[in-house]
Short mmCIF file of N, CA and C in Angstrom, two decimals:
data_model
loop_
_atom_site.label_atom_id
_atom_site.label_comp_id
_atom_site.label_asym_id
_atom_site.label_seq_id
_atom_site.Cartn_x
_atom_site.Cartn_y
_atom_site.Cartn_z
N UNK A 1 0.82 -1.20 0.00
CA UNK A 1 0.00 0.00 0.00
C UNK A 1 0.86 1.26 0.00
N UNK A 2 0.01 2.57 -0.68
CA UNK A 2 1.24 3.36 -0.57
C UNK A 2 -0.01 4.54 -0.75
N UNK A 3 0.46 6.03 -0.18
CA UNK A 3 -0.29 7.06 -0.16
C UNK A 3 -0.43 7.63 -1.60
N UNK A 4 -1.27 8.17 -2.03
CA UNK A 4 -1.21 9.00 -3.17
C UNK A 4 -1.86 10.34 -2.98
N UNK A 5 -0.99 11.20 -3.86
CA UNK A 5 -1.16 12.96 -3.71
C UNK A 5 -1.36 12.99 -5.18
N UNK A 6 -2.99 13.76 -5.44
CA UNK A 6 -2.67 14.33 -6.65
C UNK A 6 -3.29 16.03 -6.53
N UNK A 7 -3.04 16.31 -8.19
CA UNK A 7 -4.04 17.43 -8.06
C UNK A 7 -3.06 19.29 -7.56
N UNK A 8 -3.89 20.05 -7.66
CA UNK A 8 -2.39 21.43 -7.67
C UNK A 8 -2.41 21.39 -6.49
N UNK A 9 -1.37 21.64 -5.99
CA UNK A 9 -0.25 21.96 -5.10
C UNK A 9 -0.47 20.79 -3.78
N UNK A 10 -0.49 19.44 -4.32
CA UNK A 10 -0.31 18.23 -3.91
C UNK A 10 0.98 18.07 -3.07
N UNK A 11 1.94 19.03 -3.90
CA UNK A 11 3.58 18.98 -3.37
C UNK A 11 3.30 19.34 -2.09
N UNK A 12 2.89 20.29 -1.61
CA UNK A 12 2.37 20.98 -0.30
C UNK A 12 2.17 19.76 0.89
N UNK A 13 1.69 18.51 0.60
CA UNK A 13 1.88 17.68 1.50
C UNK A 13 2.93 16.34 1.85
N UNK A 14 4.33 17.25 0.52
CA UNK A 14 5.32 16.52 1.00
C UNK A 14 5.95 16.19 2.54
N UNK A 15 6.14 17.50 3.40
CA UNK A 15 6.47 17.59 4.50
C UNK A 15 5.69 16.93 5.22
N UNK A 16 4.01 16.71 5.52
CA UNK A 16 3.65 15.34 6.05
C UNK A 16 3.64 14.25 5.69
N UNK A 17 4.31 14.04 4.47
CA UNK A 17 4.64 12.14 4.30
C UNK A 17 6.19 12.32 5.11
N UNK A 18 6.48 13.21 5.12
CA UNK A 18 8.45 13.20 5.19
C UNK A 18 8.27 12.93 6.82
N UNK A 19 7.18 13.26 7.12
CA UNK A 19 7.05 13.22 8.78
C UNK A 19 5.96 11.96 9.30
N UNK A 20 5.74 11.87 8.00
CA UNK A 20 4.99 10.78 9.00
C UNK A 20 5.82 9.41 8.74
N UNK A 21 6.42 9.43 7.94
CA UNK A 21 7.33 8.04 7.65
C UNK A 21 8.83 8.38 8.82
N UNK A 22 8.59 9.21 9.67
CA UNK A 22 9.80 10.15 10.78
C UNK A 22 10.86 10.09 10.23
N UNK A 23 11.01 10.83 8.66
CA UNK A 23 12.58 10.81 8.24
C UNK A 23 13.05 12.43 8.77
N UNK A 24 14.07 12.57 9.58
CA UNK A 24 14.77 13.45 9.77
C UNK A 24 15.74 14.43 8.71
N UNK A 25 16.07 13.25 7.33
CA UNK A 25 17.00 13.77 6.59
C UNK A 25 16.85 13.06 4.90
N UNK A 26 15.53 13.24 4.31
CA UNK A 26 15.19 13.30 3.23
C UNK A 26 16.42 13.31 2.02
N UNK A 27 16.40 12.81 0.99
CA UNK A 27 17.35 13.08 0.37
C UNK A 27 16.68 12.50 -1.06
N UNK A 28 17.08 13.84 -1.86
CA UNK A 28 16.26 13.84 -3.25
C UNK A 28 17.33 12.88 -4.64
N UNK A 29 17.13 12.41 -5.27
CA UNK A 29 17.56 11.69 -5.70
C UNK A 29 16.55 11.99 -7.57
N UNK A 30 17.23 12.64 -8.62
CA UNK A 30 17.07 12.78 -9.98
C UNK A 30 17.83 13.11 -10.52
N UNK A 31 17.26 13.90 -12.00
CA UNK A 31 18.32 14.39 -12.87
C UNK A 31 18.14 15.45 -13.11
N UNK A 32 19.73 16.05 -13.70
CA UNK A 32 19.99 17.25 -13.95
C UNK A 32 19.10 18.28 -14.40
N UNK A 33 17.93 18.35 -15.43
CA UNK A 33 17.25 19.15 -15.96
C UNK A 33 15.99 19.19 -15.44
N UNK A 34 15.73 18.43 -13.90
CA UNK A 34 14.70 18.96 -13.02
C UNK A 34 15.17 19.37 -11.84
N UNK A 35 16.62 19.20 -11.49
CA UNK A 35 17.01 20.31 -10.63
C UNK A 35 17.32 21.37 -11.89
N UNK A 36 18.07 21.45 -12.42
CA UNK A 36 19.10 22.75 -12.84
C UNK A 36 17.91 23.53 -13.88
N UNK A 37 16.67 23.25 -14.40
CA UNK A 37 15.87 23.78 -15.42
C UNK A 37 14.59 24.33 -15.49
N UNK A 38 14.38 23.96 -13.85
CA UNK A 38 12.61 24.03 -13.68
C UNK A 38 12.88 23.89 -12.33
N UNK A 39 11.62 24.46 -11.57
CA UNK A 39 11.69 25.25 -9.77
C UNK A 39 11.42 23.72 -9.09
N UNK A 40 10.92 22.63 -9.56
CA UNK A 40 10.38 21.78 -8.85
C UNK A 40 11.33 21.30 -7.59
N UNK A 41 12.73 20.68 -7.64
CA UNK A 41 13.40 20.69 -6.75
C UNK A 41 13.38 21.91 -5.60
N UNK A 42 13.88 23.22 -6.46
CA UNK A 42 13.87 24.30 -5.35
C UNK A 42 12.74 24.43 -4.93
N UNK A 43 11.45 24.06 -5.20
CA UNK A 43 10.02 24.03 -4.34
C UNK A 43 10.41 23.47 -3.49
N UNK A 44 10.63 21.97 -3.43
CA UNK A 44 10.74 20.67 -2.05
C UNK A 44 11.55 21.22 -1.42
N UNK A 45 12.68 21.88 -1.75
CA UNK A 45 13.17 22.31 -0.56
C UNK A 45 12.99 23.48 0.36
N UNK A 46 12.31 24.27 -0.09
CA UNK A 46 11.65 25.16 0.84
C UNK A 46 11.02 24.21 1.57
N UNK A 47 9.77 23.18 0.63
CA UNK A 47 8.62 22.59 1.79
C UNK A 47 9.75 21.89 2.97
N UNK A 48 10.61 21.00 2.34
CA UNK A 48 11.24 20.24 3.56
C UNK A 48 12.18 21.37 4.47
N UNK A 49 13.07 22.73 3.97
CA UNK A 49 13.49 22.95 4.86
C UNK A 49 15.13 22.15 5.58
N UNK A 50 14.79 21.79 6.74
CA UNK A 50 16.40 21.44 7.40
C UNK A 50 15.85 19.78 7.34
N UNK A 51 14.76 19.45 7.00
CA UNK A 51 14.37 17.67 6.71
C UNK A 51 15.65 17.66 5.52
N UNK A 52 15.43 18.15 4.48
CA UNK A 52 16.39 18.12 3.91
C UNK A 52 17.79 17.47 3.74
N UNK A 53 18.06 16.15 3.38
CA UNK A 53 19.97 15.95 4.06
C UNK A 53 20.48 16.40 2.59
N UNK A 54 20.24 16.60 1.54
CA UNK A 54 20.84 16.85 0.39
C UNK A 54 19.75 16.16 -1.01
N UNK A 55 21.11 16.82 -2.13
CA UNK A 55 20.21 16.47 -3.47
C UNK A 55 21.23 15.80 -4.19
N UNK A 56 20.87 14.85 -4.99
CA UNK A 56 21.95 13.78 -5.75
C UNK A 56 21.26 14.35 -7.02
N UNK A 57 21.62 14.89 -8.19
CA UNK A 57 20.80 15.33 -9.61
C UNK A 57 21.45 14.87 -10.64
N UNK A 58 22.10 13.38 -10.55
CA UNK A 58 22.62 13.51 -11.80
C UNK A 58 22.31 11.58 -12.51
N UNK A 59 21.31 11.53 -11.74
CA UNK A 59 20.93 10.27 -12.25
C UNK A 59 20.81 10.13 -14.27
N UNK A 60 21.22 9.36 -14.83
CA UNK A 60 21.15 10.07 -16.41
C UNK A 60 19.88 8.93 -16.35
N UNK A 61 19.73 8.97 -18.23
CA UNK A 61 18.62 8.20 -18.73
C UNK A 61 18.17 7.02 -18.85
N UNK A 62 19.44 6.21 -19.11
CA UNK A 62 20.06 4.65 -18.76
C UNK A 62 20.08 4.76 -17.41
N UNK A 63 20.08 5.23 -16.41
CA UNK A 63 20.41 4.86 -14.67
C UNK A 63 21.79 3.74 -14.49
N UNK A 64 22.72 4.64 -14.94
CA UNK A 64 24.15 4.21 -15.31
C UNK A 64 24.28 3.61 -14.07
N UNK A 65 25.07 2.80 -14.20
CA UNK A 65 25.89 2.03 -12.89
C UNK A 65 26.59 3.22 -12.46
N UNK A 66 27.66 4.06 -13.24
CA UNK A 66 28.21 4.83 -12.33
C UNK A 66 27.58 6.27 -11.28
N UNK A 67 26.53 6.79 -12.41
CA UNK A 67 25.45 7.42 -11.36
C UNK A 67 25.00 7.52 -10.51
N UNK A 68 24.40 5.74 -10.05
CA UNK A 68 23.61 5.31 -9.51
C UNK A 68 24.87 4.88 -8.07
N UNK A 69 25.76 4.67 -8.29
CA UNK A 69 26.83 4.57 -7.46
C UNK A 69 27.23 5.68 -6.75
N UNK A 70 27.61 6.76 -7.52
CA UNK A 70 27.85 7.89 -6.98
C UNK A 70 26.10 8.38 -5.92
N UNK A 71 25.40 8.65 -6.44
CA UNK A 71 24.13 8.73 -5.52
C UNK A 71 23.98 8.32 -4.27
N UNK A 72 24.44 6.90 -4.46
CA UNK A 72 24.56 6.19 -3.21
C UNK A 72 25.60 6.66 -2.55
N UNK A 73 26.45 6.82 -3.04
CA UNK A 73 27.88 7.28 -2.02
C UNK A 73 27.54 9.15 -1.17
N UNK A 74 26.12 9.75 -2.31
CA UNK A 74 25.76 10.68 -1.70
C UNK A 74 24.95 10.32 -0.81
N UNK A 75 23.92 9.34 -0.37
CA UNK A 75 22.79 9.28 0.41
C UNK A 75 23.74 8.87 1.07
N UNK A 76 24.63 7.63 1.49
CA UNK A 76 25.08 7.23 2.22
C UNK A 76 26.14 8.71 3.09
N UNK A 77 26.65 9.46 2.50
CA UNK A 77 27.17 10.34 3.01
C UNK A 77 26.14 11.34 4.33
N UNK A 78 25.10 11.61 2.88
CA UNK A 78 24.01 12.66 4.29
C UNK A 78 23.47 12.00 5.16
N UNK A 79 23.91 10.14 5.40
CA UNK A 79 23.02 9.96 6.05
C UNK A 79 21.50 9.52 6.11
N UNK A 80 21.07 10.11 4.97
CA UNK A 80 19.58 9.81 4.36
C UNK A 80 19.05 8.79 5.47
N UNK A 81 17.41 9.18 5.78
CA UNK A 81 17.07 8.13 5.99
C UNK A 81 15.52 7.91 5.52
N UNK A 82 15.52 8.81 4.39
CA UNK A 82 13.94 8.77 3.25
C UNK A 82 14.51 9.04 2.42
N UNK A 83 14.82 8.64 0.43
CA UNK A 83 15.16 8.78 -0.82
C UNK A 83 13.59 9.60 -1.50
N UNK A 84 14.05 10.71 -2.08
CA UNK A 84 12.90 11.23 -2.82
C UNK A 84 12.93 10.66 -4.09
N UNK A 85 12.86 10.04 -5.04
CA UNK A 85 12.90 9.72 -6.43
C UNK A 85 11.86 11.19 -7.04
N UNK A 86 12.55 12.42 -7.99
CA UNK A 86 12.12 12.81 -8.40
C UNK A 86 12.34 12.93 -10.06
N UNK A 87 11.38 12.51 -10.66
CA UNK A 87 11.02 12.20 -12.24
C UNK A 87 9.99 11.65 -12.67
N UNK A 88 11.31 10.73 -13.71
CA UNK A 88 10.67 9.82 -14.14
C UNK A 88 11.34 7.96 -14.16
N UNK A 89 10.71 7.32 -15.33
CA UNK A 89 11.35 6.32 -15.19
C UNK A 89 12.89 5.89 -14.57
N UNK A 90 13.72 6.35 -15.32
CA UNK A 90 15.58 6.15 -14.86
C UNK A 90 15.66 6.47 -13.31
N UNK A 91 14.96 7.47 -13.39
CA UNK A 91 15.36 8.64 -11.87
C UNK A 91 14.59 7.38 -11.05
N UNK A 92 13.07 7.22 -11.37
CA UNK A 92 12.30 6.16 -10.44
C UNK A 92 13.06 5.18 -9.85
N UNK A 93 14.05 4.24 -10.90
CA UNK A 93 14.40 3.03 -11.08
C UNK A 93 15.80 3.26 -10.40
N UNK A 94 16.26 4.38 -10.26
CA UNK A 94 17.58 4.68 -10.02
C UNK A 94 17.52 4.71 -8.16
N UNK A 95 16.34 5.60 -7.66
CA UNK A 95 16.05 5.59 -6.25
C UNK A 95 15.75 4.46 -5.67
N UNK A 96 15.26 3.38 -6.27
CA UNK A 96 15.14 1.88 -5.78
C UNK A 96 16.38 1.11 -5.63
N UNK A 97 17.45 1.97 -6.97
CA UNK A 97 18.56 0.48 -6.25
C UNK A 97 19.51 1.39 -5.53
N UNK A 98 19.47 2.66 -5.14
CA UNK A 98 20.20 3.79 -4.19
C UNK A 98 19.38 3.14 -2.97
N UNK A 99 18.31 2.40 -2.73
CA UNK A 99 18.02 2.02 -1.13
C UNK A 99 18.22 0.68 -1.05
N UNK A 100 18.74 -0.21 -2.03
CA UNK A 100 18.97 -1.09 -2.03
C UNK A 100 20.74 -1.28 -1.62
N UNK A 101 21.12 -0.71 -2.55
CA UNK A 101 22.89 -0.33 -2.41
C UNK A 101 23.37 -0.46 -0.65
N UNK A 102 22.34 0.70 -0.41
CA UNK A 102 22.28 0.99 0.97
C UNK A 102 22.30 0.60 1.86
N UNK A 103 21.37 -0.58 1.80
CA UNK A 103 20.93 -1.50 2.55
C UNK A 103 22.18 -3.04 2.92
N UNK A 104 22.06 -3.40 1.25
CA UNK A 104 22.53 -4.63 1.18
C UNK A 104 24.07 -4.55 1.58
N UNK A 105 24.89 -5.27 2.03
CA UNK A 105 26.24 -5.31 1.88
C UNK A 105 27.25 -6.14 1.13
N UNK A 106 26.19 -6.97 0.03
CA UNK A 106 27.44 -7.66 -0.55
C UNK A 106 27.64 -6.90 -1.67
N UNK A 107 28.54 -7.03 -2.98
CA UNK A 107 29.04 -6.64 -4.20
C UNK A 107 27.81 -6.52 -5.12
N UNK A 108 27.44 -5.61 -5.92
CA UNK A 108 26.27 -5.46 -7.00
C UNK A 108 25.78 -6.60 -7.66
N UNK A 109 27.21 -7.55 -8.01
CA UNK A 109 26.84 -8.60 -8.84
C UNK A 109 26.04 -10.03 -7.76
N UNK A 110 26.22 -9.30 -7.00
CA UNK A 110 25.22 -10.79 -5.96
C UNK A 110 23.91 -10.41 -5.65
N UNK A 111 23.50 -9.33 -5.97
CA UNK A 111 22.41 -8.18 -5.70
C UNK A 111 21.67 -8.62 -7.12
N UNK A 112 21.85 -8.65 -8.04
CA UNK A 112 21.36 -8.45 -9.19
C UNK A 112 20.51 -9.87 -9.83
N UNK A 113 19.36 -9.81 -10.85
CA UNK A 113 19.48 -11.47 -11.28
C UNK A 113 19.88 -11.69 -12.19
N UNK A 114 20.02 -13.54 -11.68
CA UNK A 114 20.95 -13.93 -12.36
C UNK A 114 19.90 -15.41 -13.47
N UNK A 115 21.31 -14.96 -14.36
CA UNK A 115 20.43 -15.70 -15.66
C UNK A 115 21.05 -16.75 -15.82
N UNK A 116 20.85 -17.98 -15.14
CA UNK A 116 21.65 -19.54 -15.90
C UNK A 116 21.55 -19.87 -16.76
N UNK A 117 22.80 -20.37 -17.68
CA UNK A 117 22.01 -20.89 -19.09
C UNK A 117 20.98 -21.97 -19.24
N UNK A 118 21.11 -22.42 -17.76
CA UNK A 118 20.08 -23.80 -18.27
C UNK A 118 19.23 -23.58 -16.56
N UNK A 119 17.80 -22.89 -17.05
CA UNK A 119 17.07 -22.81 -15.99
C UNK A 119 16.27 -21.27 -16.31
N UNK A 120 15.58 -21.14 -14.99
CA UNK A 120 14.85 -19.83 -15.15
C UNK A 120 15.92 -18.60 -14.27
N UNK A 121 15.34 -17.69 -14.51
CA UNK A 121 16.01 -16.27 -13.70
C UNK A 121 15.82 -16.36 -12.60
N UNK A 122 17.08 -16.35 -11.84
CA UNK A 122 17.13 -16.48 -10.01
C UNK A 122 17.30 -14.85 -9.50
N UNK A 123 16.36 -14.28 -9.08
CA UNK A 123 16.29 -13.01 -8.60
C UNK A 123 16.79 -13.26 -6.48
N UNK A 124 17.85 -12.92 -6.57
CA UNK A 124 18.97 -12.99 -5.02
C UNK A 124 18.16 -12.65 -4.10
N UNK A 125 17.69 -13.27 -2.41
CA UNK A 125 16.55 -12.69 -1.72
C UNK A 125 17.63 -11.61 -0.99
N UNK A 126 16.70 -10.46 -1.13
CA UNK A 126 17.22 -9.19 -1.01
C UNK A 126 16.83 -9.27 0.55
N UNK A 127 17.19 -9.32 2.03
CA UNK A 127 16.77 -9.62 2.94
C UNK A 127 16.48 -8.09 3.90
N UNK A 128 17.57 -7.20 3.98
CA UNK A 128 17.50 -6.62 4.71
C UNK A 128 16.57 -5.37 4.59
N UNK A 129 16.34 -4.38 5.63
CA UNK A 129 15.68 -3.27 5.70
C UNK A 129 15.76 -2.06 5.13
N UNK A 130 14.67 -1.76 3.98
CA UNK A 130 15.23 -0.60 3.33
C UNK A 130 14.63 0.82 3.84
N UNK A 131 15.02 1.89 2.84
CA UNK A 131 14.94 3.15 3.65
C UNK A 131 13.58 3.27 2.78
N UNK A 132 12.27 4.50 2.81
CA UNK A 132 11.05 4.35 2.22
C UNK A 132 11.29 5.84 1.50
N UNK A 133 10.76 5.43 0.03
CA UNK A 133 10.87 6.04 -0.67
C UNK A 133 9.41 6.46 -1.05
N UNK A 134 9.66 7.84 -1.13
CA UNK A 134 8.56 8.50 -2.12
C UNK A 134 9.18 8.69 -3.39
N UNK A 135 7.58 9.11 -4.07
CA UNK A 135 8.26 9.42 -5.53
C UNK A 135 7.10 10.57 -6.03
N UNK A 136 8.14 11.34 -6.54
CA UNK A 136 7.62 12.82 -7.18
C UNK A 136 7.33 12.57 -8.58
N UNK A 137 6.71 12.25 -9.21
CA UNK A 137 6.55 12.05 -11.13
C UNK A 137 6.09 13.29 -11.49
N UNK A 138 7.29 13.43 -12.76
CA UNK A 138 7.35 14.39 -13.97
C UNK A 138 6.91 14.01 -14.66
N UNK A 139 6.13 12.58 -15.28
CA UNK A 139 5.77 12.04 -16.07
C UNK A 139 5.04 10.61 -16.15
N UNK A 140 4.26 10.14 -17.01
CA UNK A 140 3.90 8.97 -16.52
C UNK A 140 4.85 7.72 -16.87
N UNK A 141 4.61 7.35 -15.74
CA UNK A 141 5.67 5.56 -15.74
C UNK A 141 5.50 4.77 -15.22
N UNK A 142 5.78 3.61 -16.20
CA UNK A 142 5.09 1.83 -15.38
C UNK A 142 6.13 1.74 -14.06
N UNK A 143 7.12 2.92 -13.97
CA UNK A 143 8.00 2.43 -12.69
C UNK A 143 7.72 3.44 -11.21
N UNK A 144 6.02 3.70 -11.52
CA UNK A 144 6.12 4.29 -10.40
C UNK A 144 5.53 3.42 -9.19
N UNK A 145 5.15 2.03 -9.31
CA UNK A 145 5.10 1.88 -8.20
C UNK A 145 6.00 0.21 -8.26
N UNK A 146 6.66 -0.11 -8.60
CA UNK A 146 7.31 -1.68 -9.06
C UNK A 146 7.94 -1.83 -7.98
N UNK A 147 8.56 -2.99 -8.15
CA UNK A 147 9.49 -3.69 -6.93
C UNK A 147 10.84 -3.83 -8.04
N UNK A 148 10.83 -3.85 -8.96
CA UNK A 148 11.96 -4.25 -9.88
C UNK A 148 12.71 -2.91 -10.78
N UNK A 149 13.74 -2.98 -10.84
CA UNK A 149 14.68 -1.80 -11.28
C UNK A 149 15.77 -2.57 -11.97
N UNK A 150 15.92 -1.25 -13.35
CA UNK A 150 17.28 -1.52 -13.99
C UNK A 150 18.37 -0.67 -14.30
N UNK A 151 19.47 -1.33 -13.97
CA UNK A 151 20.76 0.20 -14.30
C UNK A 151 21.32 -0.67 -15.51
N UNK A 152 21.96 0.21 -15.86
CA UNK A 152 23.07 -0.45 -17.22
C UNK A 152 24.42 -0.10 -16.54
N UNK A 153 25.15 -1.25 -16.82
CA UNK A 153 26.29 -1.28 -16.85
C UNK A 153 27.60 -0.60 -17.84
N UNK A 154 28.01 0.44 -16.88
CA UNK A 154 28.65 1.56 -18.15
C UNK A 154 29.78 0.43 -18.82
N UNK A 155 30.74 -0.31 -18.26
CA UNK A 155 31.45 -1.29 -18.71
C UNK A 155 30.92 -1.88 -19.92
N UNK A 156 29.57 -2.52 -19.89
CA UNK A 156 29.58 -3.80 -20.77
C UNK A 156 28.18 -3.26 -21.20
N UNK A 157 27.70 -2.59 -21.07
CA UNK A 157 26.14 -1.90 -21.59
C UNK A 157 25.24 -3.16 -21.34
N UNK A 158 25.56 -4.04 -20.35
CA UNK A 158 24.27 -4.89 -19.81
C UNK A 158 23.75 -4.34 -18.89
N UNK A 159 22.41 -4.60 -18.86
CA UNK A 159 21.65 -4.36 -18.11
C UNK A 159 21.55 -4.91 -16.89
N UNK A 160 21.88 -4.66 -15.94
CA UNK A 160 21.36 -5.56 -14.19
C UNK A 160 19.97 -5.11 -13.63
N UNK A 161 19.46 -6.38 -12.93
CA UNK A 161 18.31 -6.01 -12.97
C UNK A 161 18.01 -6.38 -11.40
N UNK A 162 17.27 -5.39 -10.52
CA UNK A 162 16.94 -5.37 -9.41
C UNK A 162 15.86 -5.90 -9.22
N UNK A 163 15.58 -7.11 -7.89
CA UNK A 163 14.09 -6.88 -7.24
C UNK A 163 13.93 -7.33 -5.67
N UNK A 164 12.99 -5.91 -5.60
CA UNK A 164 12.91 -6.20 -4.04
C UNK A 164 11.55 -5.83 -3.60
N UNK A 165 10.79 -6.08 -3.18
CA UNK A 165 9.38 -5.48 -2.89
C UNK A 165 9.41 -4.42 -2.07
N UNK A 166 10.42 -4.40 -0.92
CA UNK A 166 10.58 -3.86 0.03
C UNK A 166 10.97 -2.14 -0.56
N UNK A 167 11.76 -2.13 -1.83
CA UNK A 167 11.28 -0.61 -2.66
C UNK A 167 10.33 -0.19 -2.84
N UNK A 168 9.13 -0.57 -3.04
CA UNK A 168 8.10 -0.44 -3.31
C UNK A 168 7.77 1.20 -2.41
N UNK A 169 7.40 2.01 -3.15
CA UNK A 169 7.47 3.79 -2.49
C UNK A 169 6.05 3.43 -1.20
N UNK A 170 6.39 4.52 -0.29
CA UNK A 170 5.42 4.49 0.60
C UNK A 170 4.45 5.72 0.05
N UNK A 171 4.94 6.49 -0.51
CA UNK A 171 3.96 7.52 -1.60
C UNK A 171 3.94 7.76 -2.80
N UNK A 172 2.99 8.30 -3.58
CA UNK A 172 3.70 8.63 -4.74
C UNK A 172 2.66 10.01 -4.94
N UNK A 173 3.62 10.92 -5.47
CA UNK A 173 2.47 12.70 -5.90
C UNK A 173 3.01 12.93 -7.27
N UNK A 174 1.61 13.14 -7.72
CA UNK A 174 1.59 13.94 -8.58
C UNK A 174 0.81 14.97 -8.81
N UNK A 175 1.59 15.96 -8.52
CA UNK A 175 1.42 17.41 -8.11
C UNK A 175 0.66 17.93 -9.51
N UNK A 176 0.25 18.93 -9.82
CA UNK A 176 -0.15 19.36 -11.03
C UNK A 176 0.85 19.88 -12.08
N UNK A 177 1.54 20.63 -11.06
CA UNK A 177 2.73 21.14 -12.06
C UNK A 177 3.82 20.86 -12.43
N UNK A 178 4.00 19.79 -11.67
CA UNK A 178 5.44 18.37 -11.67
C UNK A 178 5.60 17.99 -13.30
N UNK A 179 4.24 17.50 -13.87
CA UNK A 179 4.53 17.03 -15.53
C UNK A 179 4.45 18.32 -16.17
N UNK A 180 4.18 19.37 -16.03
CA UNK A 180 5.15 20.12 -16.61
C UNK A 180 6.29 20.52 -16.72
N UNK A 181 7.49 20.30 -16.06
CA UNK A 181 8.45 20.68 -16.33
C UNK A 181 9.06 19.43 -17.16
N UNK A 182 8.42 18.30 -17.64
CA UNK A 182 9.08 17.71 -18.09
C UNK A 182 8.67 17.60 -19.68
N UNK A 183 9.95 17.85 -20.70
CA UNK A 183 10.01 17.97 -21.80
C UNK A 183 8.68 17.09 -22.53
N UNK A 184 7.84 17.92 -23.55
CA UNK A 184 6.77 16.99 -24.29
C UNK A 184 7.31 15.94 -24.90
N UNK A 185 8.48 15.44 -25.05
CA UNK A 185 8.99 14.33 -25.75
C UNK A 185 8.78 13.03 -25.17
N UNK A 186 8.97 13.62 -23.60
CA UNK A 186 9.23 12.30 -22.82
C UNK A 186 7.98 12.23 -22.67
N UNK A 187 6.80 12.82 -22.24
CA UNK A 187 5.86 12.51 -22.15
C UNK A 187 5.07 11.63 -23.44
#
């Protein structure tokens, strides 16, 4: 189950999901051209304020392995203990395996599933406790409420593929003015 915000100025009740899930230190997690191009980021942070632990903006389109690494090395830095996923798909898919990263402690490649040549896809039981994610959509996407996520591998341009239920967002808003800032293409 998970809350839903829609409708104008939906954003307005970010600060009571941020509080009612008791995260102290929020941490936004997208890409560059919805922080650096359009107010939506600098909105949330007025609403959150000192909830706030920081902003990671550079998730790209693929949800690169190295992105998605660096992100983590930012949440893990502020501390985070709520991931905002703000976008769309990549950004969505990118905040699921930034609480996964987080969480888990073995190497990516034991995290990920795995494909035998002779058998079905063994998806690794992801055991431990993750941090709860909301998600802000710029757009519509089958990844706004999934358990499963994919990054590409900048090395070998394969794809790894995440699943955990326990990602699964505890909210999701869509504000009125959120899909506007995002380019008519993607939409």
């Amino acid at each position: 189950p998970f809350r839903l915000y829609s409708g104008k100025d939906a954003l307005e009740r970010l600060p009571t999901e941020v509080e009612r899930n008791r995260a102290r230190r929020a941490f936004i997690v997208c890409g560059r051209t919805v922080s650096r191009k359009t107010p939506l980021v600098s909105r949330m942070r007025e609403l959150l304020g000192e909830r706030l632990a920081g902003v990671f903006d550079e998730i790209d389109k693929d949800t690169s392995r190295s992105s998605v690494m660096r992100a983590t090395d930012a949440a893990r830095s502020a501390q985070a203990d709520l991931v905002i996923g703000v976008g769309a798909g990549s950004v969505i898919q990118g905040a699921r395996i930034v609480t996964i990263l987080l969480a888990e402690k073995r190497p990516v490649e034991q995290l990920v599933t795995q494909y035998p040549a002779h058998g079905p896809a063994v998806s690794p039981k992801l055991l431990e406790p993750k941090l709860p994610i909301v998600n802000v959509l710029t757009a519509p996407t089958t990844a706004q409420n999934r358990a499963g996520s994919r990054m590409k591998d900048d090395a070998t341009a394969r794809g790894m593929e995440f699943f955990d239920p326990k990602t699964r967002p505890v909210a999701i808003f869509w504000d009125a003015a959120a899909p506007r800032t995002a380019p008519p293409q993607l939409i």
